[in-house]
Amino acid sequence: MLNVVVLVSGGGTNLQAVIDGVESGAVTNTRIAGVISNNAGAYALERARKHGIASKCVSPKMFASREEFNEKLTEAVGEMEPDLIVLAGFLVVIPPIMTAKYQNRIINIHPSLIPAFCGKGYYGLKVHEAALSRGVKVAGATVHFVDDGTDTGPIILQKAVDVEDGDTPEALQRRVMEQAEWKILPRAIDLIANGKVSVTDGRTEIRK
Ligand code: GRF
């Protein structure tokens, strides 16, 4: 049984997709051990509570320094004994102490087809604004392992969606979430939970 800890910052629709996947049986061999947010007001915490999942807020505002926050975040995650940490819209930089402790055991969902529109400054709606500004015809989402870079770890799954004439950033964001993010994040967790993902030379091998 894969013990999963989900880190969130906002509305939690990706968390909800994972919860629904586990509860429906689509995501097998997996237990959501807890949800942690840096934002006390994150609706994602309410989603966890509604499903009886342990939840906690660990915010940088609670500590005198970023170093102390990093330590407390790592401690809070460790207390939930994760086999896998899932960043589902988590907007805080993961400290090196965590990426070192959980090498290839932290995954992130990014709302573009990496390496497009990723890296520093590309998050949330900004990703879709940049895609529309460039005039791309295909957008999508990526699940990848987290390393010390920003959106640079080994890619696990990707899913493309069409950009439609007249798309606003909000419309494109919604389509990428509905048609890509909410499908590939649960799927990636199920693959990992069943030992079907390995990493060699910075690239994944998926045994579907
Ligand atoms: C999603 O668009 C995700 O791709 C990005 O942050 C957003 C989180 O949304 N990382 P939610 O909190 O899962 O609804």
Tab-separated table of C-alpha atoms and ligand atoms in Angstrom:
chain	number	residue	atom	x	y	z
A	1	MET	CA	0.000	0.000	0.000
A	2	LEU	CA	1.496	3.322	-1.123
A	3	ASN	CA	1.217	5.986	1.584
A	4	VAL	CA	0.654	9.312	-0.207
A	5	VAL	CA	0.959	12.795	1.305
A	6	VAL	CA	-0.490	15.607	-0.833
A	7	LEU	CA	0.800	19.185	-0.595
A	8	VAL	CA	-1.627	21.901	-1.705
A	9	SER	CA	-2.012	25.690	-1.786
A	10	GLY	CA	-5.338	26.408	-3.413
A	11	GLY	CA	-8.700	25.040	-4.527
A	12	GLY	CA	-7.605	21.410	-4.522
A	13	THR	CA	-9.287	20.140	-7.700
A	14	ASN	CA	-6.264	17.937	-8.392
A	15	LEU	CA	-6.404	16.656	-4.814
A	16	GLN	CA	-10.096	15.925	-5.407
A	17	ALA	CA	-9.238	13.944	-8.534
A	18	VAL	CA	-6.804	11.836	-6.492
A	19	ILE	CA	-9.340	11.344	-3.667
A	20	ASP	CA	-12.023	10.316	-6.192
A	21	GLY	CA	-9.585	7.967	-7.906
A	22	VAL	CA	-8.700	6.207	-4.656
A	23	GLU	CA	-12.329	6.014	-3.484
A	24	SER	CA	-13.567	4.692	-6.855
A	25	GLY	CA	-10.816	2.067	-7.048
A	26	ALA	CA	-9.311	3.579	-10.214
A	27	VAL	CA	-6.169	4.322	-8.211
A	28	THR	CA	-5.132	1.032	-6.609
A	29	ASN	CA	-2.802	0.058	-3.801
A	30	THR	CA	-2.847	3.647	-2.505
A	31	ARG	CA	-3.791	5.408	0.729
A	32	ILE	CA	-3.867	9.205	1.159
A	33	ALA	CA	-2.160	9.531	4.553
A	34	GLY	CA	-2.591	13.296	4.794
A	35	VAL	CA	-2.835	16.719	3.186
A	36	ILE	CA	-0.635	19.677	4.099
A	37	SER	CA	-1.103	23.260	2.908
A	38	ASN	CA	0.976	26.410	3.292
A	39	ASN	CA	-2.326	28.341	3.096
A	40	ALA	CA	-4.781	28.057	5.992
A	41	GLY	CA	-7.603	29.233	3.733
A	42	ALA	CA	-6.988	26.693	0.985
A	43	TYR	CA	-10.265	24.994	0.034
A	44	ALA	CA	-8.168	21.886	-0.566
A	45	LEU	CA	-7.982	21.485	3.231
A	46	GLU	CA	-11.783	21.473	3.357
A	47	ARG	CA	-11.846	18.780	0.683
A	48	ALA	CA	-9.532	16.641	2.827
A	49	ARG	CA	-11.661	17.189	5.935
A	50	LYS	CA	-14.840	16.195	4.033
A	51	HIS	CA	-13.204	12.877	3.194
A	52	GLY	CA	-11.834	12.213	6.676
A	53	ILE	CA	-8.230	12.731	5.578
A	54	ALA	CA	-5.768	14.174	8.107
A	55	SER	CA	-4.933	17.758	7.164
A	56	LYS	CA	-2.562	20.396	8.461
A	57	CYS	CA	-1.422	23.920	7.670
A	58	VAL	CA	2.287	24.683	7.790
A	59	SER	CA	2.776	28.267	6.600
A	60	PRO	CA	5.992	30.286	6.236
A	61	LYS	CA	4.114	33.040	8.145
A	62	MET	CA	4.219	30.836	11.252
A	63	PHE	CA	8.023	30.928	11.479
A	64	ALA	CA	10.823	33.462	11.947
A	65	SER	CA	12.776	32.235	8.921
A	66	ARG	CA	12.424	30.237	5.733
A	67	GLU	CA	14.939	27.743	7.110
A	68	GLU	CA	12.726	27.088	10.126
A	69	PHE	CA	9.677	26.709	7.857
A	70	ASN	CA	11.585	24.251	5.670
A	71	GLU	CA	12.489	22.172	8.720
A	72	LYS	CA	8.919	22.174	10.075
A	73	LEU	CA	7.438	21.353	6.677
A	74	THR	CA	9.838	18.422	6.269
A	75	GLU	CA	8.997	17.299	9.813
A	76	ALA	CA	5.229	17.519	9.258
A	77	VAL	CA	5.495	15.555	6.017
A	78	GLY	CA	7.722	12.934	7.685
A	79	GLU	CA	5.229	12.420	10.514
A	80	MET	CA	2.714	11.182	7.907
A	81	GLU	CA	5.249	8.563	6.747
A	82	PRO	CA	4.955	9.109	2.966
A	83	ASP	CA	6.094	6.629	0.356
A	84	LEU	CA	5.180	9.321	-2.194
A	85	ILE	CA	4.680	13.077	-1.883
A	86	VAL	CA	2.320	14.676	-4.420
A	87	LEU	CA	2.527	18.420	-5.156
A	88	ALA	CA	-0.992	19.322	-6.311
A	89	GLY	CA	-0.855	23.047	-6.919
A	90	PHE	CA	1.680	23.591	-4.144
A	91	LEU	CA	3.188	27.035	-4.672
A	92	VAL	CA	6.081	26.837	-2.213
A	93	VAL	CA	9.609	25.866	-3.319
A	94	ILE	CA	10.458	22.382	-1.988
A	95	PRO	CA	13.606	22.702	0.165
A	96	PRO	CA	16.739	20.720	-0.740
A	97	ILE	CA	16.450	18.784	2.541
A	98	MET	CA	13.191	17.337	1.229
A	99	THR	CA	14.275	16.615	-2.354
A	100	ALA	CA	17.378	14.894	-0.953
A	101	LYS	CA	15.370	12.837	1.548
A	102	TYR	CA	12.702	11.816	-0.995
A	103	GLN	CA	14.654	11.426	-4.262
A	104	ASN	CA	12.275	10.313	-7.023
A	105	ARG	CA	9.503	10.098	-4.407
A	106	ILE	CA	8.026	13.570	-4.968
A	107	ILE	CA	5.841	14.241	-8.027
A	108	ASN	CA	4.317	17.469	-9.346
A	109	ILE	CA	1.515	18.312	-11.783
A	110	HIS	CA	2.394	21.195	-14.114
A	111	PRO	CA	-0.202	22.717	-16.460
A	112	SER	CA	1.872	22.640	-19.658
A	113	LEU	CA	3.681	20.131	-21.869
A	114	ILE	CA	7.140	20.487	-20.301
A	115	PRO	CA	9.639	21.830	-21.481
A	116	ALA	CA	7.220	24.449	-22.797
A	117	PHE	CA	6.031	27.228	-20.470
A	118	CYS	CA	7.683	25.961	-17.300
A	119	GLY	CA	10.337	27.060	-14.829
A	120	LYS	CA	10.503	30.147	-12.647
A	121	GLY	CA	7.452	32.399	-12.952
A	122	TYR	CA	5.352	29.859	-14.874
A	123	TYR	CA	2.529	28.788	-12.559
A	124	GLY	CA	-1.284	28.857	-12.548
A	125	LEU	CA	-2.882	31.210	-15.071
A	126	LYS	CA	0.500	32.648	-16.139
A	127	VAL	CA	1.222	29.380	-17.960
A	128	HIS	CA	-1.923	29.653	-20.076
A	129	GLU	CA	-1.459	33.369	-20.724
A	130	ALA	CA	2.014	32.610	-22.121
A	131	ALA	CA	0.705	29.720	-24.252
A	132	LEU	CA	-2.044	31.871	-25.785
A	133	SER	CA	0.369	34.764	-26.295
A	134	ARG	CA	2.731	32.424	-28.209
A	135	GLY	CA	-0.167	31.140	-30.286
A	136	VAL	CA	0.316	27.421	-29.622
A	137	LYS	CA	-2.365	25.081	-31.043
A	138	VAL	CA	-1.817	22.347	-28.466
A	139	ALA	CA	-1.502	22.719	-24.699
A	140	GLY	CA	-1.602	20.127	-21.948
A	141	ALA	CA	-0.204	18.966	-18.620
A	142	THR	CA	2.777	17.043	-17.274
A	143	VAL	CA	3.385	14.899	-14.191
A	144	HIS	CA	7.082	14.747	-13.332
A	145	PHE	CA	9.383	13.794	-10.489
A	146	VAL	CA	10.629	16.760	-8.477
A	147	ASP	CA	14.349	17.477	-8.249
A	148	ASP	CA	16.163	20.595	-7.078
A	149	GLY	CA	15.192	22.545	-10.178
A	150	THR	CA	11.862	24.115	-11.122
A	151	ASP	CA	9.773	21.718	-13.261
A	152	THR	CA	12.997	19.937	-14.332
A	153	GLY	CA	12.690	16.389	-12.959
A	154	PRO	CA	12.060	13.204	-15.027
A	155	ILE	CA	8.726	13.299	-16.894
A	156	ILE	CA	6.257	10.549	-15.964
A	157	LEU	CA	3.067	11.272	-17.968
A	158	GLN	CA	1.871	14.007	-20.308
A	159	LYS	CA	-1.500	14.661	-21.948
A	160	ALA	CA	-2.260	17.162	-24.720
A	161	VAL	CA	-5.427	19.209	-25.211
A	162	ASP	CA	-6.452	21.421	-28.137
A	163	VAL	CA	-6.290	25.193	-27.901
A	164	GLU	CA	-9.546	26.534	-29.379
A	165	ASP	CA	-10.161	29.798	-31.237
A	166	GLY	CA	-11.118	32.543	-28.834
A	167	ASP	CA	-9.785	30.731	-25.767
A	168	THR	CA	-9.257	32.935	-22.749
A	169	PRO	CA	-6.553	31.901	-20.259
A	170	GLU	CA	-9.326	30.812	-17.878
A	171	ALA	CA	-11.035	28.666	-20.531
A	172	LEU	CA	-7.763	27.013	-21.506
A	173	GLN	CA	-6.846	26.438	-17.834
A	174	ARG	CA	-10.180	24.751	-17.226
A	175	ARG	CA	-9.806	22.485	-20.276
A	176	VAL	CA	-6.236	21.516	-19.311
A	177	MET	CA	-7.406	20.701	-15.771
A	178	GLU	CA	-10.504	18.732	-16.825
A	179	GLN	CA	-9.032	16.854	-19.795
A	180	ALA	CA	-5.413	16.450	-18.704
A	181	GLU	CA	-4.444	17.206	-15.096
A	182	TRP	CA	-7.294	15.393	-13.378
A	183	LYS	CA	-6.583	12.292	-15.515
A	184	ILE	CA	-2.799	11.980	-15.536
A	185	LEU	CA	-2.152	12.781	-11.865
A	186	PRO	CA	-4.250	9.888	-10.506
A	187	ARG	CA	-2.916	7.648	-13.277
A	188	ALA	CA	0.696	8.474	-12.375
A	189	ILE	CA	0.044	7.644	-8.716
A	190	ASP	CA	-1.533	4.313	-9.692
A	191	LEU	CA	1.485	3.442	-11.886
A	192	ILE	CA	3.911	4.300	-9.063
A	193	ALA	CA	1.804	2.447	-6.477
A	194	ASN	CA	2.082	-0.686	-8.633
A	195	GLY	CA	5.797	-0.417	-9.258
A	196	LYS	CA	5.470	0.429	-12.947
A	197	VAL	CA	7.687	3.527	-13.049
A	198	SER	CA	11.486	3.502	-13.005
A	199	VAL	CA	14.061	6.233	-13.670
A	200	THR	CA	17.296	5.767	-15.633
A	201	ASP	CA	19.609	8.586	-16.699
A	202	GLY	CA	16.972	11.206	-15.868
A	203	ARG	CA	14.249	9.590	-17.971
A	204	THR	CA	11.394	7.388	-16.834
A	205	GLU	CA	10.444	3.958	-18.110
A	206	ILE	CA	6.719	3.188	-17.726
A	207	ARG	CA	5.525	-0.422	-17.751
A	208	LYS	CA	1.816	0.047	-18.507
B	1	GRF	C1	-3.409	23.509	-11.300
B	1	GRF	O1	-3.646	24.241	-12.480
B	1	GRF	C2	-2.085	22.831	-11.383
B	1	GRF	O2	-1.705	22.477	-12.684
B	1	GRF	C3	-1.156	23.874	-10.892
B	1	GRF	O3	-1.849	24.584	-9.888
B	1	GRF	C4	-3.229	24.428	-10.101
B	1	GRF	C5	-3.794	23.812	-8.856
B	1	GRF	O4	-5.125	23.755	-8.935
B	1	GRF	N1	0.045	23.258	-10.357
B	1	GRF	P1	-5.933	22.939	-7.784
B	1	GRF	O5	-5.546	23.532	-6.448
B	1	GRF	O6	-5.514	21.498	-7.891
B	1	GRF	O7	-7.366	23.152	-8.134
